[in-house]
Tab-separated table of N, CA and C in Angstrom:
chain	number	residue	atom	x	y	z
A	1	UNK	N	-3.367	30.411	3.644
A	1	UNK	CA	-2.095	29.759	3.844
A	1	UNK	C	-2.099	29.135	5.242
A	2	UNK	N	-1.603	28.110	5.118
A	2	UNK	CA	-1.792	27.360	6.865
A	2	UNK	C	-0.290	27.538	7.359
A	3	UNK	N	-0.466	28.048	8.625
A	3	UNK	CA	0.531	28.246	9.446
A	3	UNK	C	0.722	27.731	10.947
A	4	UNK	N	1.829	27.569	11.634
A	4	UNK	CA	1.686	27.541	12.906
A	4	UNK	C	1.976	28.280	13.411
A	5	UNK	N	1.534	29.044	14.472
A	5	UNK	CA	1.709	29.930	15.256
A	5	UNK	C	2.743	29.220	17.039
A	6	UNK	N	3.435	30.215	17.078
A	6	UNK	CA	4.101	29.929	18.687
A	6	UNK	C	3.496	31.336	19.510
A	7	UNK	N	3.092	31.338	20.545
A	7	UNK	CA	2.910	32.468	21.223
A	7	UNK	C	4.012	32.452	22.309
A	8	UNK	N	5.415	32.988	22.966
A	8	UNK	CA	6.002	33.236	24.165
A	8	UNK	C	5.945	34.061	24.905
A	9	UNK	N	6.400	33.908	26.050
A	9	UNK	CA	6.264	35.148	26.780
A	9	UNK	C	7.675	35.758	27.519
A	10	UNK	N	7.556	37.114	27.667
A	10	UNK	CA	9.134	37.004	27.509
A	10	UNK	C	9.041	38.220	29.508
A	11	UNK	N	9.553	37.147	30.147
A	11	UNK	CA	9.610	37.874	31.949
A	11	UNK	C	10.855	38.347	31.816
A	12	UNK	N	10.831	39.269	32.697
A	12	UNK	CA	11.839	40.422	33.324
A	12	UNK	C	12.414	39.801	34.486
A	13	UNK	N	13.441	40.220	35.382
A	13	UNK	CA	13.931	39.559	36.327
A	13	UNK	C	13.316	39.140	37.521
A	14	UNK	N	11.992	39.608	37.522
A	14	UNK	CA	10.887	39.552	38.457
A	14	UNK	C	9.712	38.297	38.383
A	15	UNK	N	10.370	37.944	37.015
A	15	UNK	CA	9.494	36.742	36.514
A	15	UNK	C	8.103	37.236	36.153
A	16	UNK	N	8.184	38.937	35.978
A	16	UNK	CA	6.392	39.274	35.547
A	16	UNK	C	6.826	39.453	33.644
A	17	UNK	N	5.610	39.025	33.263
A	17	UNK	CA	5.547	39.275	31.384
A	17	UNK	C	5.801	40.534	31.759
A	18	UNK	N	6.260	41.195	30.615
A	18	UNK	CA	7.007	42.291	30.223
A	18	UNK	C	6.203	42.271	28.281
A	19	UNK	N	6.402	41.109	27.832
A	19	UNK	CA	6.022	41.165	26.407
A	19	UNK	C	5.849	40.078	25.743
A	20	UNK	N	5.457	40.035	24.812
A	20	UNK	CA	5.070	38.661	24.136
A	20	UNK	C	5.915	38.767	22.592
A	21	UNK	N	6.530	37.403	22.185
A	21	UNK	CA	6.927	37.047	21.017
A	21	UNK	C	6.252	36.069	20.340
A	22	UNK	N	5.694	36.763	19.434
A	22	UNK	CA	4.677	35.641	18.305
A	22	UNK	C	5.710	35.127	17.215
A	23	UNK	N	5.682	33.896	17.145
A	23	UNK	CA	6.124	33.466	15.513
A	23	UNK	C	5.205	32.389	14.916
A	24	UNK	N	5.638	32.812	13.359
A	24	UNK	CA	4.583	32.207	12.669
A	24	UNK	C	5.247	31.922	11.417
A	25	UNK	N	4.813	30.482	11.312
A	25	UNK	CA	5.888	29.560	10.489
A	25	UNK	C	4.531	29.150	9.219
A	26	UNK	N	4.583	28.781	7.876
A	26	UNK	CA	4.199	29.416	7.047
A	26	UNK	C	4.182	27.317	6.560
A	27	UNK	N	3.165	26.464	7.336
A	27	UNK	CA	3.196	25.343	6.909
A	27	UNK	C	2.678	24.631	5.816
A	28	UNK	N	2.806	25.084	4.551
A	28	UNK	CA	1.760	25.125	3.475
A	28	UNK	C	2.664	23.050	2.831
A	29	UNK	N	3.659	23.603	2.555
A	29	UNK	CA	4.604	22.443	2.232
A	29	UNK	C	4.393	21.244	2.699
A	30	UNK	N	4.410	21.363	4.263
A	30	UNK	CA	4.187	20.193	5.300
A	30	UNK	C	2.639	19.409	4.556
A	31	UNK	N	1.961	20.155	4.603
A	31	UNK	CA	0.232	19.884	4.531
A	31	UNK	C	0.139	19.655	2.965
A	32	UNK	N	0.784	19.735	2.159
A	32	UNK	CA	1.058	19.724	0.813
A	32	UNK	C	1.294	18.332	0.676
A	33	UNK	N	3.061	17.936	1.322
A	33	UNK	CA	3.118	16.976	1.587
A	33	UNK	C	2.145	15.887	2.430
A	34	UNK	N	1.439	16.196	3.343
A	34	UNK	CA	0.305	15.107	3.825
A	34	UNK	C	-0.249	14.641	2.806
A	35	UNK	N	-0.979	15.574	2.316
A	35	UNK	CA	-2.133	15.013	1.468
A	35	UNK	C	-1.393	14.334	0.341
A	36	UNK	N	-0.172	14.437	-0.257
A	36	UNK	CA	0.484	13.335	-0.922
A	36	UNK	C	0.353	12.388	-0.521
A	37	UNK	N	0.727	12.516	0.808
A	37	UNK	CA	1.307	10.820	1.358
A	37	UNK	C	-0.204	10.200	1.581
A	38	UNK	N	-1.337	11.199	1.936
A	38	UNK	CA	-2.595	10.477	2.088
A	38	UNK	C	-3.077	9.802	0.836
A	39	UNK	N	-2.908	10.755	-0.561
A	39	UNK	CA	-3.311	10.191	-1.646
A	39	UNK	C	-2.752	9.068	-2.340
A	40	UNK	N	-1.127	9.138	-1.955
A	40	UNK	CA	-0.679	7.872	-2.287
A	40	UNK	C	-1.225	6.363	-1.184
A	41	UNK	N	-1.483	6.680	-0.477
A	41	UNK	CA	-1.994	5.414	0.801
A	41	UNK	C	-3.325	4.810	-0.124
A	42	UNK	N	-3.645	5.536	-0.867
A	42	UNK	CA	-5.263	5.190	-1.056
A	42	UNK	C	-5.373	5.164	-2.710
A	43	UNK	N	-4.492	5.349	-3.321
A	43	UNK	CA	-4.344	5.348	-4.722
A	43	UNK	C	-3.236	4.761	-5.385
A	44	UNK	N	-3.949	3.298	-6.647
A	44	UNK	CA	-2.758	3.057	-7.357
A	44	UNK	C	-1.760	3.984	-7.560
A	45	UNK	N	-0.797	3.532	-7.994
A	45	UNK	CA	0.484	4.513	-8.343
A	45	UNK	C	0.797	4.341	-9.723
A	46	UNK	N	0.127	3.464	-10.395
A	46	UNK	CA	0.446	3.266	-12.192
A	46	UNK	C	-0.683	4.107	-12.705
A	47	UNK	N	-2.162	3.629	-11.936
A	47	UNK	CA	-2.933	4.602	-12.503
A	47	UNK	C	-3.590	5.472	-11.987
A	48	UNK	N	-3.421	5.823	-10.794
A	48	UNK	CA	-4.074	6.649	-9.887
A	48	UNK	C	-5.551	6.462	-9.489
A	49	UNK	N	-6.409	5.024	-9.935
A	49	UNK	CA	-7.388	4.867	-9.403
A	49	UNK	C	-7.551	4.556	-7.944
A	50	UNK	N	-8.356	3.980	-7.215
A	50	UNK	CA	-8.049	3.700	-5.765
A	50	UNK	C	-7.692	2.312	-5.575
A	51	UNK	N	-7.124	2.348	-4.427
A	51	UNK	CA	-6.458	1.214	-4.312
A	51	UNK	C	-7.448	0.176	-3.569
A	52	UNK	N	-6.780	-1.386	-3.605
A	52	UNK	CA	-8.107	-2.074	-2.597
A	52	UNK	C	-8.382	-1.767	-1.009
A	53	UNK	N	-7.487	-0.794	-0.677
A	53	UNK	CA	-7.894	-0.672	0.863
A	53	UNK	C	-8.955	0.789	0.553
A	54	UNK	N	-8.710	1.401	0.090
A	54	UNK	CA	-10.018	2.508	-0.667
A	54	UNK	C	-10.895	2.154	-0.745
A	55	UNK	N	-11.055	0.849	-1.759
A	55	UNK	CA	-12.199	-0.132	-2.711
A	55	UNK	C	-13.507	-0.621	-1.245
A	56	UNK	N	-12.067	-0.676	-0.368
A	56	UNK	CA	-12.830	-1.823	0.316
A	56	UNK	C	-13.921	-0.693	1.127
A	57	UNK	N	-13.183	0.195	1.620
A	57	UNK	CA	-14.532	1.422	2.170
A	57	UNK	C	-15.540	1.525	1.479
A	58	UNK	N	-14.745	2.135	0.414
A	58	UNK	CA	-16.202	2.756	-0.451
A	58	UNK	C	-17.554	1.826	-0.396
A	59	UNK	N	-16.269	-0.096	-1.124
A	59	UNK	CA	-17.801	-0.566	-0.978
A	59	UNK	C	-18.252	-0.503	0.273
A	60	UNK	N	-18.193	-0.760	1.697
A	60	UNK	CA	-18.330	-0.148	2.504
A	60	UNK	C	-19.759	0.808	2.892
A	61	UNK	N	-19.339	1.568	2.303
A	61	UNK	CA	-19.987	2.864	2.511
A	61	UNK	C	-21.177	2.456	1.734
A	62	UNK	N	-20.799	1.889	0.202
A	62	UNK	CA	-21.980	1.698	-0.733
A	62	UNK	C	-22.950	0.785	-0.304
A	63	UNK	N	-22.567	-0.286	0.336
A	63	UNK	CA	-23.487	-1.485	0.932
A	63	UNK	C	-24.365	-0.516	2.105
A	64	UNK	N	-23.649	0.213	3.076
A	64	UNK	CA	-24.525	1.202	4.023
A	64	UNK	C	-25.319	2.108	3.743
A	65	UNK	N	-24.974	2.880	1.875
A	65	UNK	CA	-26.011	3.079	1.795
A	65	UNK	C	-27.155	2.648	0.971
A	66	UNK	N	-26.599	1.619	0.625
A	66	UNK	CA	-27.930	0.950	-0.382
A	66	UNK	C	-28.437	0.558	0.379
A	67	UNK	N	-28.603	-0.193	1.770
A	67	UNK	CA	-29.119	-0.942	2.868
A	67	UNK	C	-30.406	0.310	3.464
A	68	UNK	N	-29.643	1.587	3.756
A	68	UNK	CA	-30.313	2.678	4.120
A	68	UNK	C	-31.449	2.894	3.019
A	69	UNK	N	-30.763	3.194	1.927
A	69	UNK	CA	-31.856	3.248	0.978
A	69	UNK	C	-32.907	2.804	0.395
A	70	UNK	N	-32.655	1.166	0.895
A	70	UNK	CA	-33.549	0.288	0.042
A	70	UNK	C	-32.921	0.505	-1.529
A	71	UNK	N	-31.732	0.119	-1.668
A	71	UNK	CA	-31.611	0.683	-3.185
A	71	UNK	C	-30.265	-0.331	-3.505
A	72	UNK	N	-30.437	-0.929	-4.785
A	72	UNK	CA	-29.546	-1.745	-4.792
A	72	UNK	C	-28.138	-1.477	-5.446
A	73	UNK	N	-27.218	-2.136	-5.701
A	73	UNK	CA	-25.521	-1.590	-6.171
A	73	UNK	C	-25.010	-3.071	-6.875
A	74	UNK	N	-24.351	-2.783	-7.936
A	74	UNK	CA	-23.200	-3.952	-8.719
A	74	UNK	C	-21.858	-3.814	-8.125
A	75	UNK	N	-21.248	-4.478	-8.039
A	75	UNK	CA	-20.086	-4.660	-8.010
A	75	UNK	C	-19.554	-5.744	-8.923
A	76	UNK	N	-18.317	-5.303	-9.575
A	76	UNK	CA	-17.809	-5.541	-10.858
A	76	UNK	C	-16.709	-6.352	-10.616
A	77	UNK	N	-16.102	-7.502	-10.881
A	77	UNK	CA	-14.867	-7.722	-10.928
A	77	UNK	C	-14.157	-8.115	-12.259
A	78	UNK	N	-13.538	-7.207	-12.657
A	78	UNK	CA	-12.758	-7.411	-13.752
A	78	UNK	C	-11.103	-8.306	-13.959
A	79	UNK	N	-10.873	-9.026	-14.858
A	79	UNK	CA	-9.457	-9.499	-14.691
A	79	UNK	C	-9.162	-9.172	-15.654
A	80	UNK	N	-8.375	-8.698	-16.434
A	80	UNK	CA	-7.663	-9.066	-18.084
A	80	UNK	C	-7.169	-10.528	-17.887
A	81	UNK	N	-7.399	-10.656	-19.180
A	81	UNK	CA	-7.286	-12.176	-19.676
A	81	UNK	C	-5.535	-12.453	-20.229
A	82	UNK	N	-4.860	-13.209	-19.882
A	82	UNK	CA	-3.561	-12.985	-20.663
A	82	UNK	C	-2.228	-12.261	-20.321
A	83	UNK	N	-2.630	-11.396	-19.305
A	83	UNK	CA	-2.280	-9.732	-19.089
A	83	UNK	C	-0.331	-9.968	-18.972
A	84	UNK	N	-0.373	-11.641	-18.176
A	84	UNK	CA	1.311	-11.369	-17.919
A	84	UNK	C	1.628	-11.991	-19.411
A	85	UNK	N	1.307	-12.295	-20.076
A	85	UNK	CA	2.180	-12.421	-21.318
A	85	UNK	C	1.785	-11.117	-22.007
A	86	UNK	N	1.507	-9.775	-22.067
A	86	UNK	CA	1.950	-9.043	-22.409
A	86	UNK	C	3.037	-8.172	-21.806
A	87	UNK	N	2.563	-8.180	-20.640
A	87	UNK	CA	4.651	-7.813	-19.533
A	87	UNK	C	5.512	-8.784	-19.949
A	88	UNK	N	5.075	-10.063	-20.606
A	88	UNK	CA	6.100	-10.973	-20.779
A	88	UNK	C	6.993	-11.180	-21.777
A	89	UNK	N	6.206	-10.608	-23.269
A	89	UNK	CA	6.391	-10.524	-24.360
A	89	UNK	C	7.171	-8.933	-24.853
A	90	UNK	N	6.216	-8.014	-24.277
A	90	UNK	CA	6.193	-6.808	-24.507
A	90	UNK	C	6.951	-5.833	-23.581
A	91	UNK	N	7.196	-6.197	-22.406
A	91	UNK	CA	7.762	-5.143	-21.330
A	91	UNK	C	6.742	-4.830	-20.244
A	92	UNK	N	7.187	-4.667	-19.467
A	92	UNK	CA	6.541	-3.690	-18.095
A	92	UNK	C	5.790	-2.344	-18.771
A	93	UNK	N	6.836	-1.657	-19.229
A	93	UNK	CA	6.035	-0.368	-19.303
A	93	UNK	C	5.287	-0.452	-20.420
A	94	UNK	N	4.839	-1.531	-21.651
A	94	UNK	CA	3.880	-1.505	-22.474
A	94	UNK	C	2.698	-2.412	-21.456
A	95	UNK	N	2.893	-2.915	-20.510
A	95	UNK	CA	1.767	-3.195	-19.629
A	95	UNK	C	1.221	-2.306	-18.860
A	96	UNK	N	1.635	-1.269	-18.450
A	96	UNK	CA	1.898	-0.063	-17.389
A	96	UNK	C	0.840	0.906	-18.144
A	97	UNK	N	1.657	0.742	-19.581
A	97	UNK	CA	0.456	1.617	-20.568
A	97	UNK	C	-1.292	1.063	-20.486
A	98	UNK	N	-1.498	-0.589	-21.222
A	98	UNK	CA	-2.553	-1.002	-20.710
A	98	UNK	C	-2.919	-1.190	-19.688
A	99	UNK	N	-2.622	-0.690	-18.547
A	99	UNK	CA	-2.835	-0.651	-17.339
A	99	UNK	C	-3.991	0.693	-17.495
A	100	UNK	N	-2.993	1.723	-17.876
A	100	UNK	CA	-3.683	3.182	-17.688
A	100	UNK	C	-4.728	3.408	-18.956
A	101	UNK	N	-4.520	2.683	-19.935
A	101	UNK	CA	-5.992	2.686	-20.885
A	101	UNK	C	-7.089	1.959	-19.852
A	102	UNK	N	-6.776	0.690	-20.061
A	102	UNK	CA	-8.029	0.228	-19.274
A	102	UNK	C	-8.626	1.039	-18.039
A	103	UNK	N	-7.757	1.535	-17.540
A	103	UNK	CA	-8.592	2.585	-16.485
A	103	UNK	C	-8.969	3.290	-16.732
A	104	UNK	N	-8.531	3.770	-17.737
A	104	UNK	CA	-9.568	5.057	-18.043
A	104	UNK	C	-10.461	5.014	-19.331
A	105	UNK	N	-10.768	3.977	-19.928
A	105	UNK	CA	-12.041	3.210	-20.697
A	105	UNK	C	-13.212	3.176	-19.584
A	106	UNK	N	-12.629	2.641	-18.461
A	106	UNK	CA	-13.566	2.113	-16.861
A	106	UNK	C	-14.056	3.310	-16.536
A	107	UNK	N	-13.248	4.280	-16.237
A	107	UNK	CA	-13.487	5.685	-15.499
A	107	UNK	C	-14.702	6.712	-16.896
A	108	UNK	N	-14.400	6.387	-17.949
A	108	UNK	CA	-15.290	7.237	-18.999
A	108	UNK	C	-16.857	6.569	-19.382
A	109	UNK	N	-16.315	5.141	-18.763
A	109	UNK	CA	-18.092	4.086	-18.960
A	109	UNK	C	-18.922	4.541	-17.537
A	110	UNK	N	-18.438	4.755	-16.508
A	110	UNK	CA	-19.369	4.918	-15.297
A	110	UNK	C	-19.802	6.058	-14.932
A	111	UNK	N	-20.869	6.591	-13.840
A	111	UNK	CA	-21.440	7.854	-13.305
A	111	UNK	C	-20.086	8.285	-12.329
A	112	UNK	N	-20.064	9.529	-11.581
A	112	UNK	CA	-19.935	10.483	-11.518
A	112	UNK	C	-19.337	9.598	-10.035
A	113	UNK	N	-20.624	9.282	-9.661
A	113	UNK	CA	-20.684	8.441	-8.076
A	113	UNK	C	-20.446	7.024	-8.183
A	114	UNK	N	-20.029	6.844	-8.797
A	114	UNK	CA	-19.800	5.005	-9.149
A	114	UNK	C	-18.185	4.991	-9.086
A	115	UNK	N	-18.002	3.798	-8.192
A	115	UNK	CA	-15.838	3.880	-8.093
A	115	UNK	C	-15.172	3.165	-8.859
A	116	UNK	N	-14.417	3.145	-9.774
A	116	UNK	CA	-12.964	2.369	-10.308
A	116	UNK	C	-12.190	2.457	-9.948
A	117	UNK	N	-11.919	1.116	-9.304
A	117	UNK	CA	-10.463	0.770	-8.551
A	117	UNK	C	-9.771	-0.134	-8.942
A	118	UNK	N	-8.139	-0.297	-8.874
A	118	UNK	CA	-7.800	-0.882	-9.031
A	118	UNK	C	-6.935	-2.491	-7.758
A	119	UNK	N	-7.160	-3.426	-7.759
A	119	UNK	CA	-7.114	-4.438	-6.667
A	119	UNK	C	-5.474	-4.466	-6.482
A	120	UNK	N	-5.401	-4.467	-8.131
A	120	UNK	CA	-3.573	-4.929	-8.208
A	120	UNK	C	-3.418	-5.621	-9.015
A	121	UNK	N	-2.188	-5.980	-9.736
A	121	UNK	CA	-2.024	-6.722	-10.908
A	121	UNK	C	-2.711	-6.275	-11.996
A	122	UNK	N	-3.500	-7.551	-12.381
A	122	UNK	CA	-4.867	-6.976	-13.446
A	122	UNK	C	-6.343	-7.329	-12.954
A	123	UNK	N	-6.092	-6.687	-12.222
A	123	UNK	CA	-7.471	-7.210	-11.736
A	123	UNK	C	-8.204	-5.869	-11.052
A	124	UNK	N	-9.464	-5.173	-11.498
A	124	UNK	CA	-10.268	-3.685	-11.086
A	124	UNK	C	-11.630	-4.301	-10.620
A	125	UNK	N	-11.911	-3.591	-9.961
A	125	UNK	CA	-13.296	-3.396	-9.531
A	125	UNK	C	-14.076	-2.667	-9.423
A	126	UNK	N	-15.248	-2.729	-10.095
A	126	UNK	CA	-16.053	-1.381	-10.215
A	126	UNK	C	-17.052	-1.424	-9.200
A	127	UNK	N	-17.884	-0.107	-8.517
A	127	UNK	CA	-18.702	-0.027	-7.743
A	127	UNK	C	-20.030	0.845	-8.723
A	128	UNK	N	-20.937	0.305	-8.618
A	128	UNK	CA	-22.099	0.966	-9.309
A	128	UNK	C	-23.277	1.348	-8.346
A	129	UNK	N	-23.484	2.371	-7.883
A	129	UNK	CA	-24.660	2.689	-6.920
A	129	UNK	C	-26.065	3.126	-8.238
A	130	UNK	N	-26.976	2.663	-7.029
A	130	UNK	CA	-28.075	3.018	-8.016
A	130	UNK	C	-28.613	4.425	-8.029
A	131	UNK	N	-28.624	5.037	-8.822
A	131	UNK	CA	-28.695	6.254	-8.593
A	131	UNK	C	-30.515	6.966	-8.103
């Protein structure tokens, strides 16, 4: 359990310690809440893939290490074709739905270490490292 601790000290009229008062506050909630607010910073919110400021590390990271590796990587850009005439025809939340299929068609086709993200709108990007 994560906590914070206060240590005081508690002087006598002489201004010498006499004793100490510990408190300890029980911050599990606080840190609960972080990592929300971290996961939402970095993750769609329709489908919980990563978002393009995520995308953009990872690839990032993936170009540094394919470079290191000598090893090469795809990067994917996907659009749906059409996509606002089905919000247009159909509603938001029957788009919201194909939103969260298509992500997770994406997320069940790739490895383990390979990223699906989403940019925004309709538009994902996949990262493929070579394994």
């Amino acid at each position: 359990m994560p906590v914070w601790a206060a240590l005081n000290a508690v002087r006598d009229g002489s201004a010498r310690i006499t004793h100490y008062i510990a408190t300890w506050f029980d911050i599990s909630a606080r840190k609960a809440d972080e990592q929300r607010i971290s996961h939402l910073a970095q993750h769609d919110v329709r489908t919980d893939l990563p978002n393009r400021a995520l995308c953009v590390e990872r690839l990032r990271l993936a170009l540094q290490q394919a470079d290191r590796h000598k090893r090469r990587l795809a990067v994917l850009f996907i659009d749906l074709d059409r996509f606002k005439n089905i919000n247009d025809s159909l509603g938001h939340h029957i788009g919201d739905a194909v939103l969260r299929s298509v992500s997770s068609q994406l997320q069940r086709g790739v490895r383990s270490g390979d990223t699906v993200s989403r940019m925004g709108g309709d538009e994902f990007v996949v990262i493929l490292n070579q394994p």
